[in-house]
Structure formats: C-alpha cells, structure tokens
PDB file of C-alpha atoms in Angstrom:
ATOM      1  CA  MET A  21       2.548  73.256  -1.510  1.00 62.00           C
ATOM      2  CA  ASP A  22       2.656  76.781  -2.879  1.00 75.00           C
ATOM      3  CA  LEU A  23       5.557  79.121  -2.060  1.00 75.00           C
ATOM      4  CA  LYS A  24       2.986  81.794  -1.186  1.00 81.00           C
ATOM      5  CA  THR A  25       1.649  79.739   1.705  1.00 89.00           C
ATOM      6  CA  LEU A  26       4.971  78.388   2.999  1.00 93.00           C
ATOM      7  CA  PRO A  27       5.725  81.309   5.373  1.00 93.00           C
ATOM      8  CA  ASN A  28       2.254  80.998   6.941  1.00 94.00           C
ATOM      9  CA  LEU A  29       2.625  77.224   7.263  1.00 95.00           C
ATOM     10  CA  LEU A  30       5.960  77.719   9.024  1.00 96.00           C
ATOM     11  CA  THR A  31       4.293  80.198  11.390  1.00 96.00           C
ATOM     12  CA  ILE A  32       1.514  77.704  12.171  1.00 96.00           C
ATOM     13  CA  LEU A  33       4.129  74.973  12.668  1.00 97.00           C
ATOM     14  CA  ARG A  34       5.984  77.214  15.139  1.00 97.00           C
ATOM     15  CA  ILE A  35       2.753  77.692  17.122  1.00 97.00           C
ATOM     16  CA  CYS A  36       2.270  73.910  17.255  1.00 98.00           C
ATOM     17  CA  PHE A  37       5.895  73.454  18.313  1.00 98.00           C
ATOM     18  CA  ALA A  38       5.343  75.919  21.168  1.00 98.00           C
ATOM     19  CA  PHE A  39       2.576  73.746  22.614  1.00 97.00           C
ATOM     20  CA  LEU A  40       4.592  70.568  22.072  1.00 97.00           C
ATOM     21  CA  LEU A  41       7.653  72.126  23.728  1.00 97.00           C
ATOM     22  CA  LEU A  42       5.704  73.033  26.850  1.00 97.00           C
ATOM     23  CA  ALA A  43       4.220  69.521  27.023  1.00 96.00           C
ATOM     24  CA  ILE A  44       7.687  67.985  26.735  1.00 95.00           C
ATOM     25  CA  LEU A  45       9.094  70.269  29.422  1.00 96.00           C
ATOM     26  CA  LEU A  46       6.230  69.585  31.812  1.00 95.00           C
ATOM     27  CA  TYR A  47       5.623  65.877  31.162  1.00 94.00           C
ATOM     28  CA  GLY A  48       8.642  64.551  29.230  1.00 90.00           C
ATOM     29  CA  TRP A  49      10.175  62.705  32.165  1.00 84.00           C
ATOM     30  CA  GLU A  50       6.920  60.877  32.853  1.00 86.00           C
ATOM     31  CA  LEU A  51       6.608  59.747  29.245  1.00 81.00           C
ATOM     32  CA  LEU A  52      10.132  58.352  28.919  1.00 79.00           C
ATOM     33  CA  PRO A  53      10.777  54.660  29.412  1.00 81.00           C
ATOM     34  CA  THR A  54      12.912  54.091  32.506  1.00 82.00           C
ATOM     35  CA  SER A  55      15.729  52.691  30.333  1.00 84.00           C
ATOM     36  CA  ILE A  56      16.295  56.123  28.745  1.00 83.00           C
ATOM     37  CA  HIS A  57      18.318  58.676  30.692  1.00 86.00           C
ATOM     38  CA  PRO A  58      16.216  61.736  31.693  1.00 83.00           C
ATOM     39  CA  SER A  59      18.747  64.100  30.100  1.00 89.00           C
ATOM     40  CA  TRP A  60      17.285  63.064  26.746  1.00 92.00           C
ATOM     41  CA  VAL A  61      14.274  65.214  27.556  1.00 93.00           C
ATOM     42  CA  ASN A  62      16.645  68.194  27.667  1.00 94.00           C
ATOM     43  CA  TYR A  63      18.183  67.247  24.310  1.00 95.00           C
ATOM     44  CA  PHE A  64      14.841  66.721  22.622  1.00 95.00           C
ATOM     45  CA  ALA A  65      13.336  69.922  24.059  1.00 97.00           C
ATOM     46  CA  CYS A  66      16.385  71.917  22.933  1.00 98.00           C
ATOM     47  CA  LEU A  67      16.302  70.372  19.456  1.00 97.00           C
ATOM     48  CA  LEU A  68      12.591  71.120  19.091  1.00 97.00           C
ATOM     49  CA  PHE A  69      13.084  74.696  20.313  1.00 98.00           C
ATOM     50  CA  CYS A  70      15.984  75.277  17.908  1.00 98.00           C
ATOM     51  CA  ILE A  71      14.055  73.866  14.942  1.00 97.00           C
ATOM     52  CA  ALA A  72      11.064  76.050  15.839  1.00 97.00           C
ATOM     53  CA  SER A  73      13.356  79.075  16.136  1.00 96.00           C
ATOM     54  CA  ILE A  74      14.847  78.391  12.719  1.00 96.00           C
ATOM     55  CA  THR A  75      11.366  78.400  11.169  1.00 95.00           C
ATOM     56  CA  ASP A  76      11.107  82.042  12.261  1.00 91.00           C
ATOM     57  CA  PHE A  77      14.140  82.906  10.156  1.00 90.00           C
ATOM     58  CA  PHE A  78      12.910  80.980   7.123  1.00 93.00           C
ATOM     59  CA  ASP A  79       9.343  82.256   7.114  1.00 91.00           C
ATOM     60  CA  GLY A  80      10.602  85.847   7.199  1.00 87.00           C
ATOM     61  CA  PHE A  81      13.306  85.169   4.616  1.00 90.00           C
ATOM     62  CA  ILE A  82      10.872  83.550   2.198  1.00 92.00           C
ATOM     63  CA  ALA A  83       8.175  86.170   2.717  1.00 88.00           C
ATOM     64  CA  ARG A  84      10.546  89.104   2.138  1.00 87.00           C
ATOM     65  CA  ASN A  85      12.686  87.704  -0.667  1.00 90.00           C
ATOM     66  CA  PHE A  86       9.825  86.231  -2.689  1.00 90.00           C
ATOM     67  CA  GLN A  87       7.338  89.036  -1.886  1.00 89.00           C
ATOM     68  CA  VAL A  88       4.787  86.646  -0.402  1.00 89.00           C
ATOM     69  CA  THR A  89       3.899  88.640   2.689  1.00 86.00           C
ATOM     70  CA  SER A  90       0.367  88.436   4.047  1.00 87.00           C
ATOM     71  CA  VAL A  91      -1.786  90.052   6.695  1.00 86.00           C
ATOM     72  CA  PHE A  92      -1.896  86.678   8.457  1.00 89.00           C
ATOM     73  CA  GLY A  93       1.909  86.570   8.533  1.00 88.00           C
ATOM     74  CA  GLU A  94       2.242  90.152   9.727  1.00 85.00           C
ATOM     75  CA  ILE A  95      -0.041  89.416  12.679  1.00 85.00           C
ATOM     76  CA  PHE A  96       0.698  85.803  13.522  1.00 92.00           C
ATOM     77  CA  ASP A  97       4.467  85.650  12.929  1.00 91.00           C
ATOM     78  CA  PRO A  98       5.299  87.846  15.940  1.00 88.00           C
ATOM     79  CA  LEU A  99       2.618  86.071  17.990  1.00 91.00           C
ATOM     80  CA  ALA A 100       4.120  82.686  17.111  1.00 95.00           C
ATOM     81  CA  ASP A 101       7.534  83.967  18.215  1.00 93.00           C
ATOM     82  CA  LYS A 102       6.103  85.130  21.520  1.00 93.00           C
ATOM     83  CA  LEU A 103       4.246  81.843  22.069  1.00 96.00           C
ATOM     84  CA  LEU A 104       7.452  79.903  21.512  1.00 97.00           C
ATOM     85  CA  ILE A 105       9.423  82.072  23.947  1.00 96.00           C
ATOM     86  CA  LEU A 106       6.498  81.990  26.412  1.00 96.00           C
ATOM     87  CA  SER A 107       6.201  78.193  26.351  1.00 98.00           C
ATOM     88  CA  ALA A 108       9.941  77.740  26.819  1.00 98.00           C
ATOM     89  CA  LEU A 109      10.189  80.247  29.675  1.00 98.00           C
ATOM     90  CA  ILE A 110       7.130  78.868  31.495  1.00 97.00           C
ATOM     91  CA  GLY A 111       8.483  75.336  31.198  1.00 97.00           C
ATOM     92  CA  LEU A 112      11.912  76.442  32.412  1.00 98.00           C
ATOM     93  CA  LEU A 113      10.317  78.358  35.270  1.00 97.00           C
ATOM     94  CA  VAL A 114       8.375  75.271  36.375  1.00 97.00           C
ATOM     95  CA  LEU A 115      11.581  73.216  36.176  1.00 96.00           C
ATOM     96  CA  GLY A 116      13.368  75.767  38.359  1.00 97.00           C
ATOM     97  CA  ARG A 117      15.913  76.670  35.677  1.00 97.00           C
ATOM     98  CA  ALA A 118      14.747  80.236  34.979  1.00 98.00           C
ATOM     99  CA  ASN A 119      14.464  83.116  37.424  1.00 98.00           C
ATOM    100  CA  ALA A 120      10.882  84.387  37.824  1.00 98.00           C
ATOM    101  CA  TRP A 121      11.982  88.035  37.581  1.00 98.00           C
ATOM    102  CA  ALA A 122      13.902  87.378  34.382  1.00 98.00           C
ATOM    103  CA  VAL A 123      10.863  85.655  32.869  1.00 98.00           C
ATOM    104  CA  PHE A 124       8.571  88.478  33.998  1.00 98.00           C
ATOM    105  CA  LEU A 125      10.846  91.190  32.571  1.00 98.00           C
ATOM    106  CA  ILE A 126      11.184  89.453  29.201  1.00 97.00           C
ATOM    107  CA  LEU A 127       7.489  88.687  28.867  1.00 96.00           C
ATOM    108  CA  GLY A 128       6.460  92.083  30.247  1.00 97.00           C
ATOM    109  CA  ARG A 129       8.573  93.804  27.597  1.00 96.00           C
ATOM    110  CA  GLU A 130       7.059  91.612  24.879  1.00 93.00           C
ATOM    111  CA  PHE A 131       3.481  92.415  25.951  1.00 92.00           C
ATOM    112  CA  PHE A 132       4.281  96.125  26.263  1.00 95.00           C
ATOM    113  CA  ILE A 133       5.838  96.348  22.796  1.00 92.00           C
ATOM    114  CA  THR A 134       2.974  94.330  21.294  1.00 88.00           C
ATOM    115  CA  GLY A 135       0.539  96.827  22.813  1.00 90.00           C
ATOM    116  CA  LEU A 136       2.612  99.692  21.464  1.00 91.00           C
ATOM    117  CA  ARG A 137       2.535  98.130  17.979  1.00 87.00           C
ATOM    118  CA  VAL A 138      -1.254  97.822  18.157  1.00 85.00           C
ATOM    119  CA  VAL A 139      -1.562 101.493  19.146  1.00 91.00           C
ATOM    120  CA  ALA A 140       0.813 102.504  16.339  1.00 89.00           C
ATOM    121  CA  ALA A 141      -1.118 100.429  13.798  1.00 84.00           C
ATOM    122  CA  ALA A 142      -4.421 101.954  14.962  1.00 88.00           C
ATOM    123  CA  LYS A 143      -2.933 105.391  14.273  1.00 89.00           C
ATOM    124  CA  GLY A 144      -1.642 104.274  10.880  1.00 87.00           C
ATOM    125  CA  LEU A 145       1.964 104.446  12.035  1.00 86.00           C
ATOM    126  CA  LYS A 146       4.619 101.938  11.130  1.00 79.00           C
ATOM    127  CA  VAL A 147       7.553 101.692  13.517  1.00 74.00           C
ATOM    128  CA  ALA A 148      10.343  99.696  11.950  1.00 72.00           C
ATOM    129  CA  ALA A 149      12.048  97.089  14.071  1.00 72.00           C
ATOM    130  CA  SER A 150      15.736  97.775  14.534  1.00 80.00           C
ATOM    131  CA  ASN A 151      18.638  95.359  14.365  1.00 89.00           C
ATOM    132  CA  LEU A 152      18.637  95.504  18.161  1.00 93.00           C
ATOM    133  CA  GLY A 153      15.386  93.516  18.076  1.00 89.00           C
ATOM    134  CA  LYS A 154      17.108  90.806  16.046  1.00 88.00           C
ATOM    135  CA  TYR A 155      19.990  90.681  18.525  1.00 94.00           C
ATOM    136  CA  LYS A 156      17.475  90.485  21.360  1.00 95.00           C
ATOM    137  CA  THR A 157      15.734  87.549  19.725  1.00 93.00           C
ATOM    138  CA  GLY A 158      19.011  85.773  19.009  1.00 95.00           C
ATOM    139  CA  LEU A 159      20.212  86.214  22.575  1.00 97.00           C
ATOM    140  CA  GLN A 160      16.882  85.041  24.007  1.00 97.00           C
ATOM    141  CA  ILE A 161      17.003  81.940  21.796  1.00 97.00           C
ATOM    142  CA  THR A 162      20.591  81.245  22.841  1.00 98.00           C
ATOM    143  CA  ALA A 163      19.827  81.704  26.552  1.00 98.00           C
ATOM    144  CA  ILE A 164      16.766  79.464  26.353  1.00 98.00           C
ATOM    145  CA  ALA A 165      18.684  76.774  24.454  1.00 98.00           C
ATOM    146  CA  PHE A 166      21.402  76.832  27.135  1.00 98.00           C
ATOM    147  CA  LEU A 167      18.752  76.648  29.876  1.00 98.00           C
ATOM    148  CA  LEU A 168      17.043  73.737  28.116  1.00 98.00           C
ATOM    149  CA  MET A 169      20.365  71.920  28.092  1.00 97.00           C
ATOM    150  CA  ASP A 170      20.719  72.788  31.793  1.00 96.00           C
ATOM    151  CA  TYR A 171      24.190  74.288  31.410  1.00 97.00           C
ATOM    152  CA  SER A 172      25.559  75.787  34.619  1.00 97.00           C
ATOM    153  CA  PHE A 173      26.298  79.171  33.006  1.00 98.00           C
ATOM    154  CA  ALA A 174      22.860  79.450  31.368  1.00 98.00           C
ATOM    155  CA  PRO A 175      21.289  81.695  34.059  1.00 98.00           C
ATOM    156  CA  HIS A 176      23.964  84.322  33.362  1.00 98.00           C
ATOM    157  CA  THR A 177      23.108  84.195  29.658  1.00 98.00           C
ATOM    158  CA  LEU A 178      19.432  84.677  30.541  1.00 98.00           C
ATOM    159  CA  TRP A 179      20.217  87.836  32.500  1.00 98.00           C
ATOM    160  CA  LEU A 180      22.245  89.162  29.587  1.00 98.00           C
ATOM    161  CA  ALA A 181      19.216  88.489  27.387  1.00 98.00           C
ATOM    162  CA  VAL A 182      17.055  90.388  29.896  1.00 98.00           C
ATOM    163  CA  LEU A 183      19.327  93.440  29.662  1.00 98.00           C
ATOM    164  CA  ILE A 184      19.302  93.458  25.854  1.00 97.00           C
ATOM    165  CA  THR A 185      15.543  92.789  25.854  1.00 97.00           C
ATOM    166  CA  LEU A 186      14.837  95.772  28.094  1.00 97.00           C
ATOM    167  CA  TYR A 187      17.178  98.027  26.153  1.00 97.00           C
ATOM    168  CA  SER A 188      15.604  97.032  22.828  1.00 96.00           C
ATOM    169  CA  GLY A 189      12.190  97.789  24.359  1.00 95.00           C
ATOM    170  CA  TYR A 190      13.428 101.223  25.341  1.00 95.00           C
ATOM    171  CA  ASP A 191      14.840 101.733  21.837  1.00 93.00           C
ATOM    172  CA  TYR A 192      11.545 100.687  20.210  1.00 92.00           C
ATOM    173  CA  THR A 193       9.554 102.955  22.539  1.00 93.00           C
ATOM    174  CA  LYS A 194      11.855 105.868  21.710  1.00 91.00           C
ATOM    175  CA  ALA A 195      11.362 105.208  17.960  1.00 88.00           C
ATOM    176  CA  TYR A 196       7.583 105.100  18.465  1.00 88.00           C
ATOM    177  CA  THR A 197       7.521 108.450  20.306  1.00 88.00           C
ATOM    178  CA  LYS A 198       9.450 110.056  17.419  1.00 85.00           C
ATOM    179  CA  THR A 199       6.833 108.898  14.873  1.00 81.00           C
ATOM    180  CA  ARG A 200       3.844 110.383  16.706  1.00 70.00           C
TER     181      ARG A 200
END
C-alpha cells in the first residue's frame, strides 16, 4: 500500500463502516445468538462508530502532513463524514434514542453548508473551515457515541451538539458572505 493512497482508502473504509453501522443498529439484535446480551449490540456499534470516526482524523492528518491530498479526498472525505453521521443518527432515530428535531437540525445544517461549499467552489472561492467546525464534529461524535451506548444523559449531549452545530453553520455562512 502506498502512502499516497492511504487517506483515500481510509475515506472509502469510513463509507463502508457507515453502511455497516446502520445495518448493525437496525438488525443487530436479530443477528445475535440468544445467549449474548443485547447490550453487546450497543458496544459493537459504538466501537465501530469510534473506529470510523478516528479514520477521519488519520486520513486528514496523513494527507496534510505528507502532502498527499487529492481531488477525490477533497470531495469524498466530507461526504464520508456526513454518511457516517447520517447512518448513526438514522439508526438512533429508529431505535428511539435520538430526537427527530435534533437529527433534522444537524442534518439540515450539513446539507446547507455542503450546498454553500458547492456554490463557493463554483465561484472559485475557498472558505476555510474554522476550529468551530472541528469542535462541532467532536461534539457530534461524542453525543452519538453516548447515544449508541444508551447513556441516560446522552440526549442532553445531543442537544448541546445541535447548538454548536447550528452556531458553526452560522459562522461558516458569515465567512462565506465575507468572501463574495
């Protein structure tokens, strides 16, 4: 394996993990032998989600620090992140662990900012992501991990993630309007 292709392989792996995560959340209890406690589905789903989330850090770290960025990575890395968050939130919504409004607000912000990035790119503009976006991602990952583990305080963490998500969307939109 070549170091140049490693970030893209990690991105593709994250996309595969997103599909696997949703399958585990939707069908994990049916696939388990009756001798295994159902909470193991929570543990496995959380572990898979955390591993997938870590690949996001490493593909970006490798791409930036070894100057092996690619057009594929620039386009598919953020899409892989969104697919992972989308699969987790849909699964949690179906399980009744996530509030529909919270899921809608998070995903709505993600689609809006993706559209804004496409418009900016079409105009030849580059709007840099702020550190707030990294905090948003970290808080979303934390909230989803807590929800996957079915912790009682997890819904509160999700709403905190919603607030930071919306604020970071506002911040990104403000930065975009200044570049036009």
